[in-house]
PDB file of C-alpha atoms in Angstrom:
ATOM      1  CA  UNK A  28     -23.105  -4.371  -7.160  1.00  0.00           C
ATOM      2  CA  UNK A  29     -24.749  -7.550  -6.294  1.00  0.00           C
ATOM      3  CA  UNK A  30     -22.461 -10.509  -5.904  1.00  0.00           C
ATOM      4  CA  UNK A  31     -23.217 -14.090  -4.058  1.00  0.00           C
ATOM      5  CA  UNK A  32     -22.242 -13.248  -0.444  1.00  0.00           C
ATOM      6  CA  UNK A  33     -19.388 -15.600  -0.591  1.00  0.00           C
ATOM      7  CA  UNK A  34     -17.550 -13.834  -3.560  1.00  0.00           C
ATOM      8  CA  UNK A  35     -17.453 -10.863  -1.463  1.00  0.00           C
ATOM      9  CA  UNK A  36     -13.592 -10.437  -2.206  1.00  0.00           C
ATOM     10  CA  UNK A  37     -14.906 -10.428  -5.888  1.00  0.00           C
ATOM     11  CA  UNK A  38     -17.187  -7.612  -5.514  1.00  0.00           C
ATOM     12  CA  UNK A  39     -13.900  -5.853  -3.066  1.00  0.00           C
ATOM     13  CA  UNK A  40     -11.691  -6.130  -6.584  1.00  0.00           C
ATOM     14  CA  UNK A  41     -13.987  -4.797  -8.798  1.00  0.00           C
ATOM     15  CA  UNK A  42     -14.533  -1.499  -6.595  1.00  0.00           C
ATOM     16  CA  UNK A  43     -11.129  -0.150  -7.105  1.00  0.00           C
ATOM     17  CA  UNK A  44     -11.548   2.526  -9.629  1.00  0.00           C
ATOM     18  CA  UNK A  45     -15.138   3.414  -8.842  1.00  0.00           C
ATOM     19  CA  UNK A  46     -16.108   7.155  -8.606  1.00  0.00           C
ATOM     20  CA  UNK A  47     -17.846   7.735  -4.744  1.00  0.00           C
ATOM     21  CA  UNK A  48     -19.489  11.114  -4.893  1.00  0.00           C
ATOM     22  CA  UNK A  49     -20.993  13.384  -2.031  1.00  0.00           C
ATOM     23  CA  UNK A  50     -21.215  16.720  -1.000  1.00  0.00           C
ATOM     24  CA  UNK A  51     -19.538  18.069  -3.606  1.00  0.00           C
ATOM     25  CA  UNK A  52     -16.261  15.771  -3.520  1.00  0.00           C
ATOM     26  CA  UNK A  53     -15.542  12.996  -5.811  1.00  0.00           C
ATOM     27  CA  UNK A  54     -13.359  10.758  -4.854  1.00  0.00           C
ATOM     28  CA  UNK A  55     -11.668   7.420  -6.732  1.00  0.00           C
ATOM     29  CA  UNK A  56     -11.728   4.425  -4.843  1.00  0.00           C
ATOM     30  CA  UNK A  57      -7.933   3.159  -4.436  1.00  0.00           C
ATOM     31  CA  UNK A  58      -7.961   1.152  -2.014  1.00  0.00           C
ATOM     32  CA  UNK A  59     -10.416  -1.663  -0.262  1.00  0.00           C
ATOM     33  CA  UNK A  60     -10.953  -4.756   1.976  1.00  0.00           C
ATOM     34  CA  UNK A  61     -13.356  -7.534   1.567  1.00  0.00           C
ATOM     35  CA  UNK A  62     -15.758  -8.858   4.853  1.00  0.00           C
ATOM     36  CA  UNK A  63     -17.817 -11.957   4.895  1.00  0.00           C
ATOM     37  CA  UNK A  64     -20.325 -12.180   7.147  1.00  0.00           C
ATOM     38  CA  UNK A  65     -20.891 -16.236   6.388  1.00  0.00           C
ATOM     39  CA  UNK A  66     -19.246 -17.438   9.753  1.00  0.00           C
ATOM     40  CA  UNK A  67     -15.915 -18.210   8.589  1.00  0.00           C
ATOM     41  CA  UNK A  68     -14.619 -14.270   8.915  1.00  0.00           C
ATOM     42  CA  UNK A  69     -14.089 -13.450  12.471  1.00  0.00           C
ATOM     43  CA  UNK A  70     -12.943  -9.728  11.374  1.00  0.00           C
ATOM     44  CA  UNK A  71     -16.214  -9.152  10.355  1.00  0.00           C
ATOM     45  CA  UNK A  72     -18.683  -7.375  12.395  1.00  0.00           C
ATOM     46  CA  UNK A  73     -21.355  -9.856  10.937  1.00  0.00           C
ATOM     47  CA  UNK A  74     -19.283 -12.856  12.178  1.00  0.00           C
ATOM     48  CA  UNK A  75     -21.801 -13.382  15.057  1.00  0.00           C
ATOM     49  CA  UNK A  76     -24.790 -13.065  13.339  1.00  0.00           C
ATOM     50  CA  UNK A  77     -27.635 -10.262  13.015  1.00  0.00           C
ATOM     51  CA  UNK A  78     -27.347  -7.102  15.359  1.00  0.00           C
ATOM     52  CA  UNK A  79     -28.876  -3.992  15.624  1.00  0.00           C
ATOM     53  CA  UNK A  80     -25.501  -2.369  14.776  1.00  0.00           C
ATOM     54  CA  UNK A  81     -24.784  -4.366  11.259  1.00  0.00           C
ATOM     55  CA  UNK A  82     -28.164  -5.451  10.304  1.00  0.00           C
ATOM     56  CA  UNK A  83     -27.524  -3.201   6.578  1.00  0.00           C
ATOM     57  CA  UNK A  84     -24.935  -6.194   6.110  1.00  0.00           C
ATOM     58  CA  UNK A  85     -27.320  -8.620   5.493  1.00  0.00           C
ATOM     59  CA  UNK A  86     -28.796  -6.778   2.732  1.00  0.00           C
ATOM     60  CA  UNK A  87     -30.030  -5.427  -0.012  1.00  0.00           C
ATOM     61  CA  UNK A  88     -26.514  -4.542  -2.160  1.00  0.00           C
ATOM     62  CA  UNK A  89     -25.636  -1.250  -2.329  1.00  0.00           C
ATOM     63  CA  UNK A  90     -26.413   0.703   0.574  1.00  0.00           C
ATOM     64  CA  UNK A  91     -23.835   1.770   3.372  1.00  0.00           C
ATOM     65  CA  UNK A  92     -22.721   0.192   6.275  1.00  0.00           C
ATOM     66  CA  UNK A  93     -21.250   3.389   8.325  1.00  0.00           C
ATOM     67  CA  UNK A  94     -20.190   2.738  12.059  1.00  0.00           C
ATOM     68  CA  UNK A  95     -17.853   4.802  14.567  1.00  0.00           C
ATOM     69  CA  UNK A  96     -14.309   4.109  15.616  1.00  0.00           C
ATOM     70  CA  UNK A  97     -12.431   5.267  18.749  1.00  0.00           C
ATOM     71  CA  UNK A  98     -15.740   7.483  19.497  1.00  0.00           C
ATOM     72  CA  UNK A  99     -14.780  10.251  16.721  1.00  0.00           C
ATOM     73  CA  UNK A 100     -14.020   8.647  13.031  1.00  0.00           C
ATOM     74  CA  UNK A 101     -16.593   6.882  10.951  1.00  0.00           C
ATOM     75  CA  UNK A 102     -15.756   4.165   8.301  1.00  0.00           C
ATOM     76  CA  UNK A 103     -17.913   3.202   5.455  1.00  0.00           C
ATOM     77  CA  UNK A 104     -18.740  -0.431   4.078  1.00  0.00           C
ATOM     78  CA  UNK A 105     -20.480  -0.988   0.845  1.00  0.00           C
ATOM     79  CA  UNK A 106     -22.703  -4.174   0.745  1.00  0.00           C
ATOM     80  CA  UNK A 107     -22.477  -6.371  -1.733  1.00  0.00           C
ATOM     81  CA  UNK A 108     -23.871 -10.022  -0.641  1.00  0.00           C
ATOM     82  CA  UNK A 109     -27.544 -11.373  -1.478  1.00  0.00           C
ATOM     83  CA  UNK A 110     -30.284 -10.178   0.644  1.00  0.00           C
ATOM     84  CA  UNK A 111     -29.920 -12.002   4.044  1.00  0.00           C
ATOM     85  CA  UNK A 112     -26.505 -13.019   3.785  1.00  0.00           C
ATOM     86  CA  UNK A 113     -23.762 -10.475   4.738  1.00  0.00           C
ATOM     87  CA  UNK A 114     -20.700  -9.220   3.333  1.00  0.00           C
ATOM     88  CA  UNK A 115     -19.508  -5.751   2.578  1.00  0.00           C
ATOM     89  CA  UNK A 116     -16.065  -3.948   1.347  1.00  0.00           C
ATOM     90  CA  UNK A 117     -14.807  -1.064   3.525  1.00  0.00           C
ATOM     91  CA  UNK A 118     -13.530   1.952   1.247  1.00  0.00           C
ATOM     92  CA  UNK A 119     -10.323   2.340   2.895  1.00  0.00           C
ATOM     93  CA  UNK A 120      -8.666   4.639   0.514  1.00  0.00           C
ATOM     94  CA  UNK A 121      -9.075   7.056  -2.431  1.00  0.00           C
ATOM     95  CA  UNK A 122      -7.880   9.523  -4.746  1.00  0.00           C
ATOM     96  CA  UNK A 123     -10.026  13.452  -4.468  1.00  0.00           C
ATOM     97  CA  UNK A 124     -10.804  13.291  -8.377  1.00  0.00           C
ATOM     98  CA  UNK A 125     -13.239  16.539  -7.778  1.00  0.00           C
ATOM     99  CA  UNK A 126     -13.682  19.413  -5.449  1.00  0.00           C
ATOM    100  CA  UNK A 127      -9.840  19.197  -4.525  1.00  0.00           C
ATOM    101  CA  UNK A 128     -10.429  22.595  -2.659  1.00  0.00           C
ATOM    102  CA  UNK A 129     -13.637  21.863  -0.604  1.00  0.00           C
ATOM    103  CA  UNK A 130     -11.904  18.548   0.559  1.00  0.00           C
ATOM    104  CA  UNK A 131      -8.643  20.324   1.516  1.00  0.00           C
ATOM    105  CA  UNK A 132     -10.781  22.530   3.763  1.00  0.00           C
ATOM    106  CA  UNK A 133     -12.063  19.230   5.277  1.00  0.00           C
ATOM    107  CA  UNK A 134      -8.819  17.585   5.973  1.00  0.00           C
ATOM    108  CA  UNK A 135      -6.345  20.891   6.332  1.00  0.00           C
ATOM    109  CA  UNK A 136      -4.238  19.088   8.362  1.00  0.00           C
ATOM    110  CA  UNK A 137      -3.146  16.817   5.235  1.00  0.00           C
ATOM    111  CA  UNK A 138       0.091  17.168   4.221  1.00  0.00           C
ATOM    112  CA  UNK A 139      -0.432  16.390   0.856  1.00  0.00           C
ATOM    113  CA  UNK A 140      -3.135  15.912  -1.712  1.00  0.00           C
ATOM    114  CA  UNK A 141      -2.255  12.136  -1.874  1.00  0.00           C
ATOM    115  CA  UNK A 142      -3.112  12.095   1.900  1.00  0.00           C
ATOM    116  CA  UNK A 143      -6.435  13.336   1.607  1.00  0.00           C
ATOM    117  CA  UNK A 144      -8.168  10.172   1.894  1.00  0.00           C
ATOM    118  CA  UNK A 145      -5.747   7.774   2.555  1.00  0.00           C
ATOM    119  CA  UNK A 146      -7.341   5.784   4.982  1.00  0.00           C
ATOM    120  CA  UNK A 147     -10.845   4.845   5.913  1.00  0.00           C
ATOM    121  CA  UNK A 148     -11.722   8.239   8.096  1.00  0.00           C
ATOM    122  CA  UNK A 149     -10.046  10.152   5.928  1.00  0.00           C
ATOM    123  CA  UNK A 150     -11.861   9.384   3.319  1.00  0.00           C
ATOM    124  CA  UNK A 151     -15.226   9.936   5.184  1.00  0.00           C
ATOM    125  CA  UNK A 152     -13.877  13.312   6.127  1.00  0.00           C
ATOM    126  CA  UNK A 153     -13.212  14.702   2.734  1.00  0.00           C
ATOM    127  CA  UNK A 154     -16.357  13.290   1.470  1.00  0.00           C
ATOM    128  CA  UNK A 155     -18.502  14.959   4.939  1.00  0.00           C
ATOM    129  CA  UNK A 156     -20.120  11.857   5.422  1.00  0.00           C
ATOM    130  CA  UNK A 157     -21.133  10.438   9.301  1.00  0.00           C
ATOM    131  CA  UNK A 158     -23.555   7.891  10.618  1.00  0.00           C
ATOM    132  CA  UNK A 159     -26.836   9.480   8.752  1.00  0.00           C
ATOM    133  CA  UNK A 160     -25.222   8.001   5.214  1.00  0.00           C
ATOM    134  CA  UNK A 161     -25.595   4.443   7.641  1.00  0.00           C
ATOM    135  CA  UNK A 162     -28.421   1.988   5.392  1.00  0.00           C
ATOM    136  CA  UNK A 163     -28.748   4.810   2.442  1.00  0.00           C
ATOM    137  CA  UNK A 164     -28.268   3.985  -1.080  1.00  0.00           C
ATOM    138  CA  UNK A 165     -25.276   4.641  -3.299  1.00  0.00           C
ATOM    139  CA  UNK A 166     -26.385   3.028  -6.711  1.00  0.00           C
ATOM    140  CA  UNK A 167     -29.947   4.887  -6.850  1.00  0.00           C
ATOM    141  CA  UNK A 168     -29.352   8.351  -6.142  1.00  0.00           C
ATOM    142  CA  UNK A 169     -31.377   8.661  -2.830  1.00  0.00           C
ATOM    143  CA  UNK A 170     -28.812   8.677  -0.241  1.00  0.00           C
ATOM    144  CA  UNK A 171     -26.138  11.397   0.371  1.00  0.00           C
ATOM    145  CA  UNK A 172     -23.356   9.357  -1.535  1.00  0.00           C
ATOM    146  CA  UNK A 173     -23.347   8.298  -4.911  1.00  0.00           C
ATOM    147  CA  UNK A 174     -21.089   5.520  -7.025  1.00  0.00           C
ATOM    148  CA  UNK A 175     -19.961   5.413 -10.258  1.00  0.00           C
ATOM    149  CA  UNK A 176     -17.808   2.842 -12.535  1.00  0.00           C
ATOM    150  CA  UNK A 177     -15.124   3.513 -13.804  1.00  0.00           C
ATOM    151  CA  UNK A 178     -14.587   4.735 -17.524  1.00  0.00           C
ATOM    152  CA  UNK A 179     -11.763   2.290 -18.374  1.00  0.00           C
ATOM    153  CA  UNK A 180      -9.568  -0.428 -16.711  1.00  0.00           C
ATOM    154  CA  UNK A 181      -7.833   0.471 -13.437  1.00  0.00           C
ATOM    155  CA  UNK A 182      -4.806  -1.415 -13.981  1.00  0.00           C
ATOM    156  CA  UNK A 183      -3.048  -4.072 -11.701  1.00  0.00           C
ATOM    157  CA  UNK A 184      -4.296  -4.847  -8.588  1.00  0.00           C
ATOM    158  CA  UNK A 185      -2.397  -5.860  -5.795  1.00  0.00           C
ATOM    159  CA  UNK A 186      -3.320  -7.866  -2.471  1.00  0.00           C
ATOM    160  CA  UNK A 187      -2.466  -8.597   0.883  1.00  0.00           C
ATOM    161  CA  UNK A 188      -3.734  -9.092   4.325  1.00  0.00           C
ATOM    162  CA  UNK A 189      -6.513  -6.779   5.960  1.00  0.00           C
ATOM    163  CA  UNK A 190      -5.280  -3.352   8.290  1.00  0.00           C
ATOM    164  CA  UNK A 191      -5.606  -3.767  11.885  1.00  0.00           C
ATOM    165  CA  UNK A 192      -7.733  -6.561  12.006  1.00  0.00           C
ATOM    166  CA  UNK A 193      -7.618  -8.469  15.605  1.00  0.00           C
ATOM    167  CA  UNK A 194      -8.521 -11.625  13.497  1.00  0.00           C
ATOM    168  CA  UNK A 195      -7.608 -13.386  10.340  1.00  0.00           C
ATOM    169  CA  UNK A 196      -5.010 -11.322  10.267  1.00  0.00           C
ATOM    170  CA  UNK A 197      -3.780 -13.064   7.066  1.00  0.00           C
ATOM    171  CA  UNK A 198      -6.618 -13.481   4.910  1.00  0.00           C
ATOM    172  CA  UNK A 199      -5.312 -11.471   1.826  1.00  0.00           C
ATOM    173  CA  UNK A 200      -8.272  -9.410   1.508  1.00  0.00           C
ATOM    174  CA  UNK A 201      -7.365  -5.832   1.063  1.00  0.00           C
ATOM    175  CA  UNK A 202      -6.815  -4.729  -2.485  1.00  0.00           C
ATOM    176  CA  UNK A 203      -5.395  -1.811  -4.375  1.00  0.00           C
ATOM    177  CA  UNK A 204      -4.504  -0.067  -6.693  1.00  0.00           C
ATOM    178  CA  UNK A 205      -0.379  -0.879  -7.658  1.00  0.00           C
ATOM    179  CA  UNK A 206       1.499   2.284  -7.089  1.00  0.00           C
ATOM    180  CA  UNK A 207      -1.117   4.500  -5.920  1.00  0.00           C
ATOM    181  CA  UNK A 208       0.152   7.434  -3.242  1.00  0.00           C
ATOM    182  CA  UNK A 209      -2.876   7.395  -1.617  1.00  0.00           C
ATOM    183  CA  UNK A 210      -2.977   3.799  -0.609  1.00  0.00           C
ATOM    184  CA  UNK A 211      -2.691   3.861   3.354  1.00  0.00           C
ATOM    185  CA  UNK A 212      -0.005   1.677   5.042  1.00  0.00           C
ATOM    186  CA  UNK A 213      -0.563  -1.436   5.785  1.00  0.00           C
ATOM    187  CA  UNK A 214      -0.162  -1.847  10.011  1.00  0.00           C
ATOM    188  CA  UNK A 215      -1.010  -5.419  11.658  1.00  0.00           C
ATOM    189  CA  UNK A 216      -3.258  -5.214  14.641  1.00  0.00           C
ATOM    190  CA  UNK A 217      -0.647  -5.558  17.922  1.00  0.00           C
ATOM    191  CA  UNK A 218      -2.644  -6.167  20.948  1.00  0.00           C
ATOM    192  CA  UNK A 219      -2.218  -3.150  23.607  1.00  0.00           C
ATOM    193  CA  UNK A 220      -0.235  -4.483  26.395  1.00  0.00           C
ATOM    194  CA  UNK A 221      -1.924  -4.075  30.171  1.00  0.00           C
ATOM    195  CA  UNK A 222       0.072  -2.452  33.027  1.00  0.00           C
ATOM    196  CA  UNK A 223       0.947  -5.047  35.228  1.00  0.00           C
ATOM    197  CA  UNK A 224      -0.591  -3.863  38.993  1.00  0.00           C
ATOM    198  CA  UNK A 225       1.705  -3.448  41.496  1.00  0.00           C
TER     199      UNK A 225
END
């Protein structure tokens, strides 16, 4: 899905309903959130420029842009801007469409089947995807992940500010699916609060 950089909330709309397959799991993305790497986005990791950690932002389309949070969980950004200009959508949420029973064995601590994936680690859990999928393809069928479109429309889309963002909090750039169980809750970043020293 190549979009202009800047219509990177665009390209974050249309992925809701798209199939992302790997390792035997199938999963329908429900839930999204839009990051431009153009300079006017401090949320995203691209705000700053080029680094050796989100250099797959700038480009081409379609490849993953997997990094690490809190040392154990990995998240997963499609990219979606022009070559050399970033912008990506992180999958935050999804519906297990196939292998229910391999991704319960992933995630056994979830309570339901609704909270598979709900929620951007989650989702890379069911799916057994880490930090090799980082900068592999999921249009072409090379990489370890694989998207599809949807068959038909997805229905009405809501919108509202990002999850846990330390910046921009406001910018309404996380989409989903109305009504969907598996959409994650939405939690604003609070700052954590120092002990004072005595």
């Amino acid at each position: 899905m190549e979009l202009p950089a800047e219509s990177v909330d665009v390209a974050a709309r249309e992925l809701l309903g798209w199939r992302l397959s790997a390792n035997g799991v199938t999963v329908r993305l429900t839930e999204v959130e839009a990051y431009s790497g153009l300079g006017a986005d401090p949320a995203s990791h691209a705000h700053r420029g080029v680094t050796h950690r989100n250099a797959v932002m700038f480009g081409p389309a379609g490849r993953l842009y997997v990094y690490q949070i809190y040392g154990m969980h990995f998240c997963a950004n499609v990219v979606c801007g022009e070559d050399g200009r970033a912008a990506a959508v992180l999958l935050r949420a999804g519906e297990v469409v196939d292998g229910l029973e391999i991704a319960r064995s992933r995630r056994p601590a979830a309570r339901t089947d609704a909270d598979l994936a709900a929620g951007p680690a989650k989702l890379m859990q069911v799916l057994d995807l880490n930090r090799s999928a980082n900068d592999t393809s999921v249009v072409d069928g090379s990489g370890p992940a694989t998207l599809t479109p949807p068959a038909s429309a997805v229905g009405v889309i809501e919108s509202g500010p990002r999850v846990g963002v330390t910046s921009a909090h406001d910018v309404p750039w996380r989409f989903w699916l109305a009504g969907d169980p598996t959409v994650s809750a939405y939690r604003r970043h609070t700052p954590r609060r120092r002990a004072a020293r005595a």
